[in-house]
N, CA and C atoms as an extended XYZ file, in Angstrom:
264
Properties=species:S:1:pos:R:3:atomname:S:1:resname:S:1:resid:I:1 pbc="F F F"
N      -122.392       88.350     -128.112 N   UNK     1
C      -121.768       87.718     -128.976 CA  UNK     1
C      -122.264       86.753     -129.792 C   UNK     1
N      -123.418       86.126     -129.179 N   UNK     2
C      -124.155       85.125     -130.101 CA  UNK     2
C      -124.907       85.915     -131.109 C   UNK     2
N      -125.566       87.139     -130.718 N   UNK     3
C      -126.202       87.641     -131.828 CA  UNK     3
C      -125.270       88.558     -132.856 C   UNK     3
N      -123.977       88.536     -132.517 N   UNK     4
C      -123.256       89.133     -133.558 CA  UNK     4
C      -122.819       87.973     -134.724 C   UNK     4
N      -122.705       86.736     -133.884 N   UNK     5
C      -122.422       85.591     -134.728 CA  UNK     5
C      -123.639       85.273     -135.512 C   UNK     5
N      -124.916       85.394     -135.044 N   UNK     6
C      -125.935       85.001     -136.051 CA  UNK     6
C      -126.163       86.111     -137.161 C   UNK     6
N      -125.944       87.249     -136.977 N   UNK     7
C      -125.949       88.387     -137.921 CA  UNK     7
C      -125.118       88.021     -138.936 C   UNK     7
N      -123.739       87.475     -138.491 N   UNK     8
C      -122.856       87.170     -139.611 CA  UNK     8
C      -123.262       85.767     -140.050 C   UNK     8
N      -124.282       85.090     -139.851 N   UNK     9
C      -124.579       83.896     -140.171 CA  UNK     9
C      -123.465       82.582     -139.936 C   UNK     9
N      -122.990       82.697     -138.720 N   UNK    10
C      -122.217       81.935     -138.135 CA  UNK    10
C      -123.143       81.242     -137.068 C   UNK    10
N      -123.986       80.621     -137.322 N   UNK    11
C      -124.730       79.993     -136.217 CA  UNK    11
C      -124.037       78.861     -135.703 C   UNK    11
N      -122.955       78.296     -135.980 N   UNK    12
C      -122.551       77.124     -135.037 CA  UNK    12
C      -121.705       77.963     -134.020 C   UNK    12
N      -121.086       79.129     -134.110 N   UNK    13
C      -120.326       79.829     -133.173 CA  UNK    13
C      -121.634       80.433     -132.271 C   UNK    13
N      -122.729       80.705     -132.756 N   UNK    14
C      -123.668       81.445     -131.922 CA  UNK    14
C      -123.969       80.412     -131.137 C   UNK    14
N      -124.290       79.347     -131.582 N   UNK    15
C      -124.863       78.025     -130.651 CA  UNK    15
C      -123.809       77.766     -129.596 C   UNK    15
N      -122.438       77.646     -129.683 N   UNK    16
C      -121.400       77.423     -128.816 CA  UNK    16
C      -121.622       78.538     -127.913 C   UNK    16
N      -121.421       79.988     -128.236 N   UNK    17
C      -121.697       80.889     -127.339 CA  UNK    17
C      -122.904       80.854     -126.309 C   UNK    17
N      -124.102       80.500     -127.020 N   UNK    18
C      -125.164       80.332     -126.248 CA  UNK    18
C      -125.143       79.109     -125.007 C   UNK    18
N      -124.605       78.214     -125.909 N   UNK    19
C      -124.612       77.038     -124.697 CA  UNK    19
C      -123.563       77.281     -123.664 C   UNK    19
N      -122.844       78.010     -123.766 N   UNK    20
C      -121.790       78.402     -122.854 CA  UNK    20
C      -122.705       79.478     -121.622 C   UNK    20
N      -123.224       80.322     -122.358 N   UNK    21
C      -124.300       81.167     -121.509 CA  UNK    21
C      -124.895       80.241     -120.609 C   UNK    21
N      -125.630       79.250     -121.296 N   UNK    22
C      -126.600       78.407     -120.434 CA  UNK    22
C      -126.116       77.924     -119.258 C   UNK    22
N      -124.753       77.341     -119.445 N   UNK    23
C      -123.788       76.832     -118.540 CA  UNK    23
C      -123.750       77.834     -117.204 C   UNK    23
N      -123.617       79.014     -117.836 N   UNK    24
C      -123.610       79.962     -116.859 CA  UNK    24
C      -124.962       80.528     -116.072 C   UNK    24
N      -126.106       80.232     -116.740 N   UNK    25
C      -127.322       80.774     -116.374 CA  UNK    25
C      -128.227       79.388     -116.803 C   UNK    25
N      -128.242       78.520     -116.187 N   UNK    26
C      -129.035       77.444     -116.254 CA  UNK    26
C      -130.608       77.652     -116.199 C   UNK    26
N      -131.593       76.949     -116.749 N   UNK    27
C      -133.060       77.522     -116.829 CA  UNK    27
C      -133.368       78.663     -117.177 C   UNK    27
N      -132.744       79.274     -118.105 N   UNK    28
C      -132.923       80.734     -118.623 CA  UNK    28
C      -133.677       80.594     -120.036 C   UNK    28
N      -135.046       80.880     -119.910 N   UNK    29
C      -135.841       80.439     -121.077 CA  UNK    29
C      -135.510       81.115     -122.384 C   UNK    29
N      -135.127       82.440     -122.191 N   UNK    30
C      -134.882       82.946     -123.347 CA  UNK    30
C      -133.568       82.293     -124.298 C   UNK    30
N      -132.667       82.033     -123.417 N   UNK    31
C      -131.439       81.563     -124.104 CA  UNK    31
C      -131.942       80.047     -124.551 C   UNK    31
N      -132.712       79.055     -123.748 N   UNK    32
C      -132.892       77.889     -124.220 CA  UNK    32
C      -133.581       78.099     -125.523 C   UNK    32
N      -134.701       79.215     -125.623 N   UNK    33
C      -135.581       79.071     -127.106 CA  UNK    33
C      -134.702       79.438     -128.114 C   UNK    33
N      -133.454       80.257     -127.911 N   UNK    34
C      -132.852       80.684     -129.149 CA  UNK    34
C      -131.666       79.603     -129.290 C   UNK    34
N      -131.257       78.696     -128.406 N   UNK    35
C      -130.440       77.719     -128.804 CA  UNK    35
C      -131.159       76.524     -129.296 C   UNK    35
N      -132.716       76.358     -129.099 N   UNK    36
C      -133.442       75.566     -129.873 CA  UNK    36
C      -133.607       76.141     -131.211 C   UNK    36
N      -133.749       77.212     -131.511 N   UNK    37
C      -133.779       77.914     -132.778 CA  UNK    37
C      -132.749       77.421     -133.736 C   UNK    37
N      -131.736       77.854     -132.921 N   UNK    38
C      -130.456       77.547     -133.509 CA  UNK    38
C      -130.117       76.106     -134.026 C   UNK    38
N      -130.354       74.978     -133.030 N   UNK    39
C      -130.330       73.556     -133.554 CA  UNK    39
C      -131.399       73.423     -134.779 C   UNK    39
N      -132.573       73.879     -134.570 N   UNK    40
C      -133.643       73.633     -135.649 CA  UNK    40
C      -132.781       74.089     -136.984 C   UNK    40
N      -132.210       75.338     -137.110 N   UNK    41
C      -131.659       75.724     -138.300 CA  UNK    41
C      -130.476       74.731     -138.825 C   UNK    41
N      -129.871       74.064     -137.493 N   UNK    42
C      -128.590       73.287     -138.015 CA  UNK    42
C      -129.302       71.880     -138.408 C   UNK    42
N      -130.601       71.681     -138.221 N   UNK    43
C      -131.144       70.409     -138.949 CA  UNK    43
C      -131.040       69.168     -137.537 C   UNK    43
N      -130.762       69.672     -136.490 N   UNK    44
C      -130.946       68.850     -135.187 CA  UNK    44
C      -132.029       68.914     -134.507 C   UNK    44
N      -133.087       68.298     -135.083 N   UNK    45
C      -134.534       68.376     -134.754 CA  UNK    45
C      -134.781       68.007     -133.325 C   UNK    45
N      -134.119       66.672     -132.894 N   UNK    46
C      -134.410       66.371     -131.516 CA  UNK    46
C      -134.048       67.222     -130.602 C   UNK    46
N      -132.626       67.863     -130.634 N   UNK    47
C      -132.296       68.982     -129.637 CA  UNK    47
C      -132.944       70.122     -129.681 C   UNK    47
N      -133.501       70.635     -130.936 N   UNK    48
C      -134.269       71.912     -131.077 CA  UNK    48
C      -135.617       71.513     -130.136 C   UNK    48
N      -136.352       70.436     -130.458 N   UNK    49
C      -137.341       69.913     -129.823 CA  UNK    49
C      -137.129       70.054     -128.071 C   UNK    49
N      -136.259       69.484     -127.862 N   UNK    50
C      -135.779       69.477     -126.375 CA  UNK    50
C      -135.897       70.641     -125.623 C   UNK    50
N      -134.837       71.488     -126.413 N   UNK    51
C      -134.716       72.873     -125.983 CA  UNK    51
C      -135.833       73.910     -125.800 C   UNK    51
N      -136.605       74.077     -127.009 N   UNK    52
C      -138.018       74.351     -126.815 CA  UNK    52
C      -138.971       74.031     -125.917 C   UNK    52
N      -139.014       72.589     -125.453 N   UNK    53
C      -139.810       72.153     -124.381 CA  UNK    53
C      -139.345       72.839     -122.974 C   UNK    53
N      -138.116       72.724     -123.188 N   UNK    54
C      -137.335       73.376     -121.703 CA  UNK    54
C      -137.870       74.676     -121.741 C   UNK    54
N      -137.702       75.477     -122.660 N   UNK    55
C      -137.991       76.931     -122.630 CA  UNK    55
C      -139.458       77.202     -122.481 C   UNK    55
N      -140.098       76.128     -122.864 N   UNK    56
C      -141.562       76.410     -122.738 CA  UNK    56
C      -142.259       76.528     -121.160 C   UNK    56
N      -141.242       75.835     -120.284 N   UNK    57
C      -141.461       75.793     -118.736 CA  UNK    57
C      -141.024       76.912     -118.089 C   UNK    57
N      -140.627       78.170     -118.861 N   UNK    58
C      -140.390       79.252     -118.196 CA  UNK    58
C      -141.117       80.409     -118.444 C   UNK    58
N      -140.985       81.684     -118.071 N   UNK    59
C      -141.871       83.010     -118.399 CA  UNK    59
C      -141.974       83.224     -119.873 C   UNK    59
N      -141.145       82.698     -120.774 N   UNK    60
C      -141.171       82.712     -122.320 CA  UNK    60
C      -141.958       81.630     -122.765 C   UNK    60
N      -142.827       81.108     -122.086 N   UNK    61
C      -143.622       79.816     -122.681 CA  UNK    61
C      -144.300       79.990     -123.784 C   UNK    61
N      -144.932       81.157     -124.052 N   UNK    62
C      -145.888       81.263     -125.165 CA  UNK    62
C      -145.080       81.283     -126.444 C   UNK    62
N      -143.699       82.312     -126.352 N   UNK    63
C      -143.169       82.239     -127.305 CA  UNK    63
C      -142.413       80.771     -127.706 C   UNK    63
N      -141.837       80.152     -126.830 N   UNK    64
C      -141.285       78.856     -127.172 CA  UNK    64
C      -142.265       77.847     -127.293 C   UNK    64
N      -143.340       78.129     -126.912 N   UNK    65
C      -144.358       76.898     -127.408 CA  UNK    65
C      -144.849       77.248     -128.941 C   UNK    65
N      -145.030       78.455     -129.173 N   UNK    66
C      -145.168       78.934     -130.820 CA  UNK    66
C      -144.258       78.440     -131.558 C   UNK    66
N      -142.686       78.556     -131.049 N   UNK    67
C      -141.759       78.311     -131.901 CA  UNK    67
C      -141.728       76.501     -132.108 C   UNK    67
N      -141.951       75.936     -130.838 N   UNK    68
C      -141.888       74.376     -131.189 CA  UNK    68
C      -143.203       74.075     -132.227 C   UNK    68
N      -144.375       74.891     -131.953 N   UNK    69
C      -145.369       74.433     -132.813 CA  UNK    69
C      -145.153       74.737     -134.378 C   UNK    69
N      -144.330       75.795     -134.309 N   UNK    70
C      -144.030       76.587     -135.823 CA  UNK    70
C      -143.142       75.110     -136.539 C   UNK    70
N      -142.124       74.849     -135.678 N   UNK    71
C      -141.290       73.860     -136.236 CA  UNK    71
C      -141.873       72.633     -136.657 C   UNK    71
N      -142.601       72.110     -135.555 N   UNK    72
C      -143.372       70.811     -135.803 CA  UNK    72
C      -144.417       70.802     -137.143 C   UNK    72
N      -144.948       71.932     -137.171 N   UNK    73
C      -145.568       72.338     -138.427 CA  UNK    73
C      -145.016       72.135     -139.710 C   UNK    73
N      -144.138       72.927     -139.530 N   UNK    74
C      -143.187       72.970     -140.924 CA  UNK    74
C      -142.380       71.622     -141.178 C   UNK    74
N      -142.109       71.023     -140.276 N   UNK    75
C      -141.666       69.366     -140.608 CA  UNK    75
C      -142.714       68.242     -140.695 C   UNK    75
N      -143.811       68.960     -140.430 N   UNK    76
C      -145.194       67.892     -140.201 CA  UNK    76
C      -144.872       66.821     -139.421 C   UNK    76
N      -144.737       67.093     -138.273 N   UNK    77
C      -144.525       66.155     -137.235 CA  UNK    77
C      -145.040       66.390     -136.132 C   UNK    77
N      -145.894       65.206     -135.063 N   UNK    78
C      -146.611       65.421     -134.073 CA  UNK    78
C      -146.078       66.522     -133.154 C   UNK    78
N      -147.212       67.593     -132.755 N   UNK    79
C      -146.984       68.310     -131.807 CA  UNK    79
C      -146.555       67.707     -130.485 C   UNK    79
N      -145.411       68.012     -129.780 N   UNK    80
C      -145.149       67.178     -128.507 CA  UNK    80
C      -144.870       67.977     -127.350 C   UNK    80
N      -145.664       69.092     -127.236 N   UNK    81
C      -145.290       69.759     -125.871 CA  UNK    81
C      -145.902       69.070     -124.612 C   UNK    81
N      -146.633       68.156     -124.668 N   UNK    82
C      -146.801       67.191     -123.484 CA  UNK    82
C      -145.589       66.354     -123.095 C   UNK    82
N      -144.521       66.347     -123.837 N   UNK    83
C      -143.573       65.872     -123.502 CA  UNK    83
C      -142.861       66.600     -122.475 C   UNK    83
N      -143.216       67.535     -122.112 N   UNK    84
C      -142.153       68.505     -121.352 CA  UNK    84
C      -142.452       67.995     -119.847 C   UNK    84
N      -143.526       67.016     -119.339 N   UNK    85
C      -143.361       66.723     -118.102 CA  UNK    85
C      -141.923       65.437     -117.900 C   UNK    85
N      -141.507       65.084     -118.911 N   UNK    86
C      -140.101       64.170     -118.822 CA  UNK    86
C      -139.117       64.939     -118.512 C   UNK    86
N      -139.270       66.269     -118.814 N   UNK    87
C      -137.939       67.002     -118.668 CA  UNK    87
C      -137.815       67.596     -117.239 C   UNK    87
N      -138.946       67.531     -116.420 N   UNK    88
C      -138.752       67.902     -115.168 CA  UNK    88
C      -138.149       67.108     -113.943 C   UNK    88
């Protein structure tokens, strides 16, 4: 459903759907990465950064790390991947 909501540009509903999915599947890197992206699109940078960092601790680390670096470069803020230790 989340992808359908994203296609319809209903990012808020997609975010709620993905957060529900994360409650059912905690520590799912791909879900965390997508939630991070939606938070970024919504302008919630702290939440986006937190979810990108969480996602970077899973198998999709390369994708999540690239997305985090891209977001921070776009916003011209310091790259903070080292902060992932605080999430563990």
